[in-house]
Amino acid sequence: MKRILFSLLLLAGFAAANTCTEAVLKLYKGSLDIKKGEAYHDSSYFMENYYKENPWSHKRYYTNGKPDSLVMDPMDGESLRITHYYWNIDETKLSGKGSEFVFFQEASGDTIVLKEKIYSDGEFESSTIVKITDSYISTLDEQDHSFQELFFSNDTLFKKNVFDYDSENSRPEIFFTVGDSTNELKCYEYRMEDDKPELYETIEIINTDNGYMLKFLEESSAGYYLREFFFVNPSTTAIRKQRPSVKISPKARYFDLLGRYKFSK
């Protein structure tokens, strides 16, 4: 009985993500739109096993509720890779070392607008514009000539990627995620192939001691790809600034800080 009550409290703790499809939308928002008291993405773990086992993990660190840095552990003996995040700062004050992301944030009505600029060892690499609402996310990447969007239509979550969007030979790619009719904490992502839906991934919410995990599993006859995203409930662990000092546990894998979705001019 105590376990059941604890699980119900956890479900209440991430309110807007109490169904699988809504939790997926929250994941794609990354940590760019954290509401006070809401569970936040702490770490991730990946295991690809198509040709050989290839695990890696990521850990996120926060300052005042915003991403501060992302640490990747290749888990193959290589050094940790650290990406630093900065918010609304003068770009001339960047360190010029390693991977650095700069975010400029503003609000337009109920929409959060973020411009992201990426630098590698002081050299500008690319920029994107991200727009976020409660039920929609979009990203325009002018360098890659692509845009993506994620949105709900009724109870179905759609993801649309368009490559070479500004050419006559644009290449659209469509995914959609639907919930399990018998289990609110489970859903399935399909990819359209030749106008037919093909199962792409099985997704499941699993309660943990201090929050929940969102598990993605892609399987085929050639192998599998497992992704686990760990969310922490702030009622049990406060968001605070920390700095990486040791290797990350294998149970702490990565997800891209930005969900990448469509932009409308």
mmCIF file of C-alpha atoms in Angstrom:
data_model
loop_
_atom_site.group_PDB
_atom_site.id
_atom_site.type_symbol
_atom_site.label_atom_id
_atom_site.label_comp_id
_atom_site.label_asym_id
_atom_site.label_seq_id
_atom_site.Cartn_x
_atom_site.Cartn_y
_atom_site.Cartn_z
ATOM 1 C CA MET A 1 0.000 0.000 0.000
ATOM 2 C CA LYS A 2 2.824 2.427 0.865
ATOM 3 C CA ARG A 3 4.379 1.805 -2.562
ATOM 4 C CA ILE A 4 1.064 2.556 -4.301
ATOM 5 C CA LEU A 5 0.613 5.803 -2.364
ATOM 6 C CA PHE A 6 4.202 6.834 -3.132
ATOM 7 C CA SER A 7 3.631 6.206 -6.837
ATOM 8 C CA LEU A 8 0.480 8.334 -6.794
ATOM 9 C CA LEU A 9 2.391 11.179 -5.125
ATOM 10 C CA LEU A 10 5.061 10.979 -7.819
ATOM 11 C CA LEU A 11 2.439 11.128 -10.542
ATOM 12 C CA ALA A 12 0.979 14.245 -8.934
ATOM 13 C CA GLY A 13 4.470 15.710 -8.758
ATOM 14 C CA PHE A 14 4.866 15.979 -12.511
ATOM 15 C CA ALA A 15 1.307 17.098 -13.164
ATOM 16 C CA ALA A 16 1.555 18.117 -16.841
ATOM 17 C CA ALA A 17 3.471 14.944 -17.630
ATOM 18 C CA ASN A 18 1.101 12.417 -16.072
ATOM 19 C CA THR A 19 0.539 10.666 -19.387
ATOM 20 C CA CYS A 20 3.176 9.189 -21.638
ATOM 21 C CA THR A 21 2.634 11.491 -24.624
ATOM 22 C CA GLU A 22 2.713 14.596 -22.427
ATOM 23 C CA ALA A 23 5.929 13.358 -20.808
ATOM 24 C CA VAL A 24 7.456 13.014 -24.278
ATOM 25 C CA LEU A 25 6.543 16.626 -25.081
ATOM 26 C CA LYS A 26 8.135 17.713 -21.795
ATOM 27 C CA LEU A 27 11.303 15.831 -22.716
ATOM 28 C CA TYR A 28 11.541 17.568 -26.092
ATOM 29 C CA LYS A 29 11.210 20.914 -24.344
ATOM 30 C CA GLY A 30 14.376 19.890 -22.560
ATOM 31 C CA SER A 31 15.197 22.171 -19.659
ATOM 32 C CA LEU A 32 14.388 25.378 -21.506
ATOM 33 C CA ASP A 33 10.929 25.737 -19.998
ATOM 34 C CA ILE A 34 11.001 24.565 -16.375
ATOM 35 C CA LYS A 35 8.029 25.682 -14.321
ATOM 36 C CA LYS A 36 8.454 26.120 -10.584
ATOM 37 C CA GLY A 37 7.874 22.878 -8.704
ATOM 38 C CA GLU A 38 7.973 20.803 -11.885
ATOM 39 C CA ALA A 39 10.173 17.731 -12.320
ATOM 40 C CA TYR A 40 13.325 18.513 -14.307
ATOM 41 C CA HIS A 41 15.629 16.467 -16.557
ATOM 42 C CA ASP A 42 18.634 15.424 -14.506
ATOM 43 C CA SER A 43 20.514 12.830 -16.532
ATOM 44 C CA SER A 44 20.309 10.276 -19.340
ATOM 45 C CA TYR A 45 21.706 6.912 -20.352
ATOM 46 C CA PHE A 46 22.062 5.483 -23.873
ATOM 47 C CA MET A 47 22.865 1.980 -25.038
ATOM 48 C CA GLU A 48 23.147 1.203 -28.748
ATOM 49 C CA ASN A 49 23.622 -2.465 -29.584
ATOM 50 C CA TYR A 50 23.234 -2.788 -33.346
ATOM 51 C CA TYR A 51 26.812 -3.746 -34.131
ATOM 52 C CA LYS A 52 28.503 -3.677 -30.744
ATOM 53 C CA GLU A 53 27.587 -2.361 -27.328
ATOM 54 C CA ASN A 54 28.044 1.399 -27.283
ATOM 55 C CA PRO A 55 26.906 2.961 -23.971
ATOM 56 C CA TRP A 56 27.289 6.597 -22.960
ATOM 57 C CA SER A 57 25.737 8.851 -20.357
ATOM 58 C CA HIS A 58 25.019 12.505 -19.688
ATOM 59 C CA LYS A 59 24.476 14.572 -16.560
ATOM 60 C CA ARG A 60 22.953 18.057 -16.352
ATOM 61 C CA TYR A 61 23.775 20.789 -13.881
ATOM 62 C CA TYR A 62 21.642 23.822 -13.069
ATOM 63 C CA THR A 63 21.940 27.324 -11.639
ATOM 64 C CA ASN A 64 18.742 29.019 -10.442
ATOM 65 C CA GLY A 65 16.610 26.554 -12.373
ATOM 66 C CA LYS A 66 18.381 27.007 -15.725
ATOM 67 C CA PRO A 67 20.887 24.655 -17.382
ATOM 68 C CA ASP A 68 24.445 25.499 -16.414
ATOM 69 C CA SER A 69 26.397 22.675 -18.028
ATOM 70 C CA LEU A 70 26.045 19.254 -19.603
ATOM 71 C CA VAL A 71 28.647 16.554 -19.002
ATOM 72 C CA MET A 72 28.986 13.586 -21.348
ATOM 73 C CA ASP A 73 30.765 10.435 -20.242
ATOM 74 C CA PRO A 74 31.686 8.342 -23.332
ATOM 75 C CA MET A 75 32.161 5.381 -20.944
ATOM 76 C CA ASP A 76 34.962 4.036 -23.129
ATOM 77 C CA GLY A 77 37.940 5.418 -21.265
ATOM 78 C CA GLU A 78 37.894 8.821 -22.997
ATOM 79 C CA SER A 79 37.759 12.070 -21.055
ATOM 80 C CA LEU A 80 34.504 13.695 -19.984
ATOM 81 C CA ARG A 81 33.132 16.225 -22.481
ATOM 82 C CA ILE A 82 31.615 19.350 -20.976
ATOM 83 C CA THR A 83 29.268 21.814 -22.643
ATOM 84 C CA HIS A 84 28.612 25.102 -20.855
ATOM 85 C CA TYR A 85 25.382 27.092 -21.191
ATOM 86 C CA TYR A 86 25.081 30.868 -20.866
ATOM 87 C CA TRP A 87 21.971 33.028 -20.762
ATOM 88 C CA ASN A 88 21.691 36.547 -22.200
ATOM 89 C CA ILE A 89 25.397 37.356 -21.915
ATOM 90 C CA ASP A 90 27.866 39.331 -23.996
ATOM 91 C CA GLU A 91 29.353 36.758 -26.381
ATOM 92 C CA THR A 92 32.755 38.428 -26.204
ATOM 93 C CA LYS A 93 32.986 37.149 -22.628
ATOM 94 C CA LEU A 94 32.904 33.484 -23.593
ATOM 95 C CA SER A 95 35.954 31.441 -22.600
ATOM 96 C CA GLY A 96 36.657 30.353 -26.189
ATOM 97 C CA LYS A 97 37.350 26.833 -24.971
ATOM 98 C CA GLY A 98 35.357 23.724 -25.736
ATOM 99 C CA SER A 99 31.638 23.688 -26.482
ATOM 100 C CA GLU A 100 29.638 26.751 -25.393
ATOM 101 C CA PHE A 101 25.940 27.502 -25.969
ATOM 102 C CA VAL A 102 24.482 30.991 -25.588
ATOM 103 C CA PHE A 103 20.726 31.498 -25.166
ATOM 104 C CA PHE A 104 18.833 34.762 -25.613
ATOM 105 C CA GLN A 105 15.332 34.448 -24.208
ATOM 106 C CA GLU A 106 12.239 36.593 -24.542
ATOM 107 C CA ALA A 107 8.489 36.112 -24.291
ATOM 108 C CA SER A 108 5.792 36.913 -26.831
ATOM 109 C CA GLY A 109 2.362 36.386 -25.312
ATOM 110 C CA ASP A 110 2.232 32.777 -24.149
ATOM 111 C CA THR A 111 5.233 31.842 -26.342
ATOM 112 C CA ILE A 112 8.833 31.570 -25.180
ATOM 113 C CA VAL A 113 11.264 32.533 -27.943
ATOM 114 C CA LEU A 114 14.873 31.387 -27.653
ATOM 115 C CA LYS A 115 17.772 32.117 -29.944
ATOM 116 C CA GLU A 116 20.552 29.602 -29.470
ATOM 117 C CA LYS A 117 24.117 30.210 -30.694
ATOM 118 C CA ILE A 118 26.746 27.473 -30.599
ATOM 119 C CA TYR A 119 30.483 28.047 -30.327
ATOM 120 C CA SER A 120 33.287 25.483 -30.449
ATOM 121 C CA ASP A 121 36.708 26.604 -29.173
ATOM 122 C CA GLY A 122 35.651 30.199 -29.750
ATOM 123 C CA GLU A 123 34.471 29.666 -33.325
ATOM 124 C CA PHE A 124 30.810 30.291 -34.169
ATOM 125 C CA GLU A 125 29.180 27.135 -35.542
ATOM 126 C CA SER A 126 25.435 27.614 -35.876
ATOM 127 C CA SER A 127 22.304 29.243 -34.533
ATOM 128 C CA THR A 128 18.701 28.168 -34.139
ATOM 129 C CA ILE A 129 15.464 29.828 -33.125
ATOM 130 C CA VAL A 130 13.200 27.855 -30.807
ATOM 131 C CA LYS A 131 9.586 28.675 -29.954
ATOM 132 C CA ILE A 132 7.829 26.966 -27.053
ATOM 133 C CA THR A 133 4.214 26.984 -25.858
ATOM 134 C CA ASP A 134 2.397 24.527 -23.609
ATOM 135 C CA SER A 135 1.539 22.249 -26.537
ATOM 136 C CA TYR A 136 3.876 23.216 -29.376
ATOM 137 C CA ILE A 137 7.622 23.472 -30.018
ATOM 138 C CA SER A 138 9.404 24.573 -33.175
ATOM 139 C CA THR A 139 13.001 25.076 -34.272
ATOM 140 C CA LEU A 140 14.489 26.716 -37.326
ATOM 141 C CA ASP A 141 18.118 25.891 -38.124
ATOM 142 C CA GLU A 142 19.281 28.137 -40.936
ATOM 143 C CA GLN A 143 22.747 26.593 -41.159
ATOM 144 C CA ASP A 144 21.375 23.063 -41.620
ATOM 145 C CA HIS A 145 18.439 24.305 -43.741
ATOM 146 C CA SER A 146 15.993 22.370 -41.630
ATOM 147 C CA PHE A 147 13.068 22.958 -39.347
ATOM 148 C CA GLN A 148 11.165 20.729 -36.973
ATOM 149 C CA GLU A 149 7.914 20.983 -35.096
ATOM 150 C CA LEU A 150 6.222 19.014 -32.354
ATOM 151 C CA PHE A 151 2.529 19.487 -31.575
ATOM 152 C CA PHE A 152 -0.587 17.795 -30.275
ATOM 153 C CA SER A 153 -3.596 17.051 -32.442
ATOM 154 C CA ASN A 154 -6.348 15.628 -30.260
ATOM 155 C CA ASP A 155 -4.524 12.998 -28.163
ATOM 156 C CA THR A 156 -1.776 12.317 -30.708
ATOM 157 C CA LEU A 157 1.663 13.907 -30.541
ATOM 158 C CA PHE A 158 3.093 14.685 -33.996
ATOM 159 C CA LYS A 159 6.720 15.372 -34.882
ATOM 160 C CA LYS A 160 7.539 16.731 -38.336
ATOM 161 C CA ASN A 161 11.088 17.205 -39.627
ATOM 162 C CA VAL A 162 11.754 18.981 -42.914
ATOM 163 C CA PHE A 163 15.259 18.909 -44.373
ATOM 164 C CA ASP A 164 16.329 21.345 -47.117
ATOM 165 C CA TYR A 165 13.144 23.214 -46.242
ATOM 166 C CA ASP A 166 14.043 26.193 -48.433
ATOM 167 C CA SER A 167 14.573 24.190 -51.626
ATOM 168 C CA GLU A 168 12.346 22.570 -54.221
ATOM 169 C CA ASN A 169 13.594 19.188 -53.011
ATOM 170 C CA SER A 170 12.604 19.469 -49.372
ATOM 171 C CA ARG A 171 12.491 16.143 -47.519
ATOM 172 C CA PRO A 172 9.753 15.796 -44.904
ATOM 173 C CA GLU A 173 9.785 13.127 -42.216
ATOM 174 C CA ILE A 174 6.767 12.480 -39.992
ATOM 175 C CA PHE A 175 6.484 10.662 -36.659
ATOM 176 C CA PHE A 176 3.499 10.394 -34.335
ATOM 177 C CA THR A 177 3.110 9.107 -30.798
ATOM 178 C CA VAL A 178 -0.073 7.560 -29.417
ATOM 179 C CA GLY A 179 -0.871 6.340 -25.924
ATOM 180 C CA ASP A 180 -1.508 2.743 -24.907
ATOM 181 C CA SER A 181 -5.276 2.382 -24.480
ATOM 182 C CA THR A 182 -4.815 0.271 -21.333
ATOM 183 C CA ASN A 183 -1.808 1.972 -19.720
ATOM 184 C CA GLU A 184 -1.539 5.760 -19.278
ATOM 185 C CA LEU A 185 2.209 5.467 -18.630
ATOM 186 C CA LYS A 186 3.023 3.772 -21.932
ATOM 187 C CA CYS A 187 2.927 4.970 -25.558
ATOM 188 C CA TYR A 188 4.234 4.121 -29.017
ATOM 189 C CA GLU A 189 6.021 6.232 -31.612
ATOM 190 C CA TYR A 190 5.407 5.457 -35.287
ATOM 191 C CA ARG A 191 7.268 6.669 -38.362
ATOM 192 C CA MET A 192 5.520 7.086 -41.697
ATOM 193 C CA GLU A 193 7.159 4.862 -44.330
ATOM 194 C CA ASP A 194 5.669 4.960 -47.850
ATOM 195 C CA ASP A 195 2.484 6.462 -46.389
ATOM 196 C CA LYS A 196 2.188 3.605 -43.889
ATOM 197 C CA PRO A 197 2.890 3.830 -40.141
ATOM 198 C CA GLU A 198 5.722 1.620 -38.887
ATOM 199 C CA LEU A 199 6.389 1.131 -35.163
ATOM 200 C CA TYR A 200 9.572 3.022 -34.318
ATOM 201 C CA GLU A 201 9.863 3.064 -30.522
ATOM 202 C CA THR A 202 8.057 1.876 -27.414
ATOM 203 C CA ILE A 203 8.022 4.507 -24.664
ATOM 204 C CA GLU A 204 7.276 4.029 -20.976
ATOM 205 C CA ILE A 205 7.230 6.105 -17.786
ATOM 206 C CA ILE A 206 8.795 4.275 -14.832
ATOM 207 C CA ASN A 207 8.722 5.673 -11.297
ATOM 208 C CA THR A 208 12.040 6.096 -9.479
ATOM 209 C CA ASP A 209 12.834 6.917 -5.856
ATOM 210 C CA ASN A 210 13.077 10.670 -6.527
ATOM 211 C CA GLY A 211 11.064 11.200 -9.713
ATOM 212 C CA TYR A 212 10.575 9.176 -12.858
ATOM 213 C CA MET A 213 12.380 7.755 -15.877
ATOM 214 C CA LEU A 214 11.193 8.036 -19.471
ATOM 215 C CA LYS A 215 12.361 4.940 -21.343
ATOM 216 C CA PHE A 216 12.570 4.678 -25.159
ATOM 217 C CA LEU A 217 13.272 1.318 -26.789
ATOM 218 C CA GLU A 218 13.834 0.859 -30.512
ATOM 219 C CA GLU A 219 14.208 -2.785 -31.596
ATOM 220 C CA SER A 220 14.812 -4.647 -34.841
ATOM 221 C CA SER A 221 16.330 -7.910 -36.024
ATOM 222 C CA ALA A 222 19.703 -6.100 -36.171
ATOM 223 C CA GLY A 223 19.734 -5.048 -32.507
ATOM 224 C CA TYR A 224 18.293 -2.367 -30.265
ATOM 225 C CA TYR A 225 18.701 1.237 -29.148
ATOM 226 C CA LEU A 226 17.803 2.049 -25.546
ATOM 227 C CA ARG A 227 17.413 5.593 -24.196
ATOM 228 C CA GLU A 228 16.581 6.398 -20.579
ATOM 229 C CA PHE A 229 15.896 9.967 -19.420
ATOM 230 C CA PHE A 230 15.820 10.576 -15.666
ATOM 231 C CA PHE A 231 13.672 13.336 -14.166
ATOM 232 C CA VAL A 232 13.974 14.542 -10.573
ATOM 233 C CA ASN A 233 11.100 15.851 -8.497
ATOM 234 C CA PRO A 234 12.252 19.125 -6.834
ATOM 235 C CA SER A 235 10.267 18.246 -3.704
ATOM 236 C CA THR A 236 12.873 15.565 -3.015
ATOM 237 C CA THR A 237 15.989 17.122 -4.582
ATOM 238 C CA ALA A 238 16.464 20.874 -4.913
ATOM 239 C CA ILE A 239 17.760 22.398 -8.139
ATOM 240 C CA ARG A 240 21.149 23.753 -7.197
ATOM 241 C CA LYS A 241 24.455 24.552 -8.788
ATOM 242 C CA GLN A 242 26.962 21.716 -8.813
ATOM 243 C CA ARG A 243 30.130 21.091 -10.727
ATOM 244 C CA PRO A 244 31.187 17.728 -12.179
ATOM 245 C CA SER A 245 34.174 16.128 -10.479
ATOM 246 C CA VAL A 246 33.919 12.397 -11.104
ATOM 247 C CA LYS A 247 32.783 9.972 -13.778
ATOM 248 C CA ILE A 248 29.035 9.690 -14.239
ATOM 249 C CA SER A 249 27.123 6.579 -13.308
ATOM 250 C CA PRO A 250 26.037 4.466 -16.283
ATOM 251 C CA LYS A 251 22.481 5.155 -15.129
ATOM 252 C CA ALA A 252 22.674 8.796 -16.132
ATOM 253 C CA ARG A 253 22.452 9.158 -19.863
ATOM 254 C CA TYR A 254 21.976 11.982 -22.331
ATOM 255 C CA PHE A 255 19.293 13.839 -24.147
ATOM 256 C CA ASP A 256 19.924 16.878 -26.391
ATOM 257 C CA LEU A 257 19.223 20.033 -24.459
ATOM 258 C CA LEU A 258 17.029 21.342 -27.253
ATOM 259 C CA GLY A 259 14.112 19.511 -28.753
ATOM 260 C CA ARG A 260 14.318 20.640 -32.386
ATOM 261 C CA TYR A 261 11.001 21.653 -33.946
ATOM 262 C CA LYS A 262 9.433 24.071 -36.582
ATOM 263 C CA PHE A 263 9.652 27.834 -36.833
ATOM 264 C CA SER A 264 7.170 30.173 -38.511
ATOM 265 C CA LYS A 265 8.389 33.577 -39.635
#
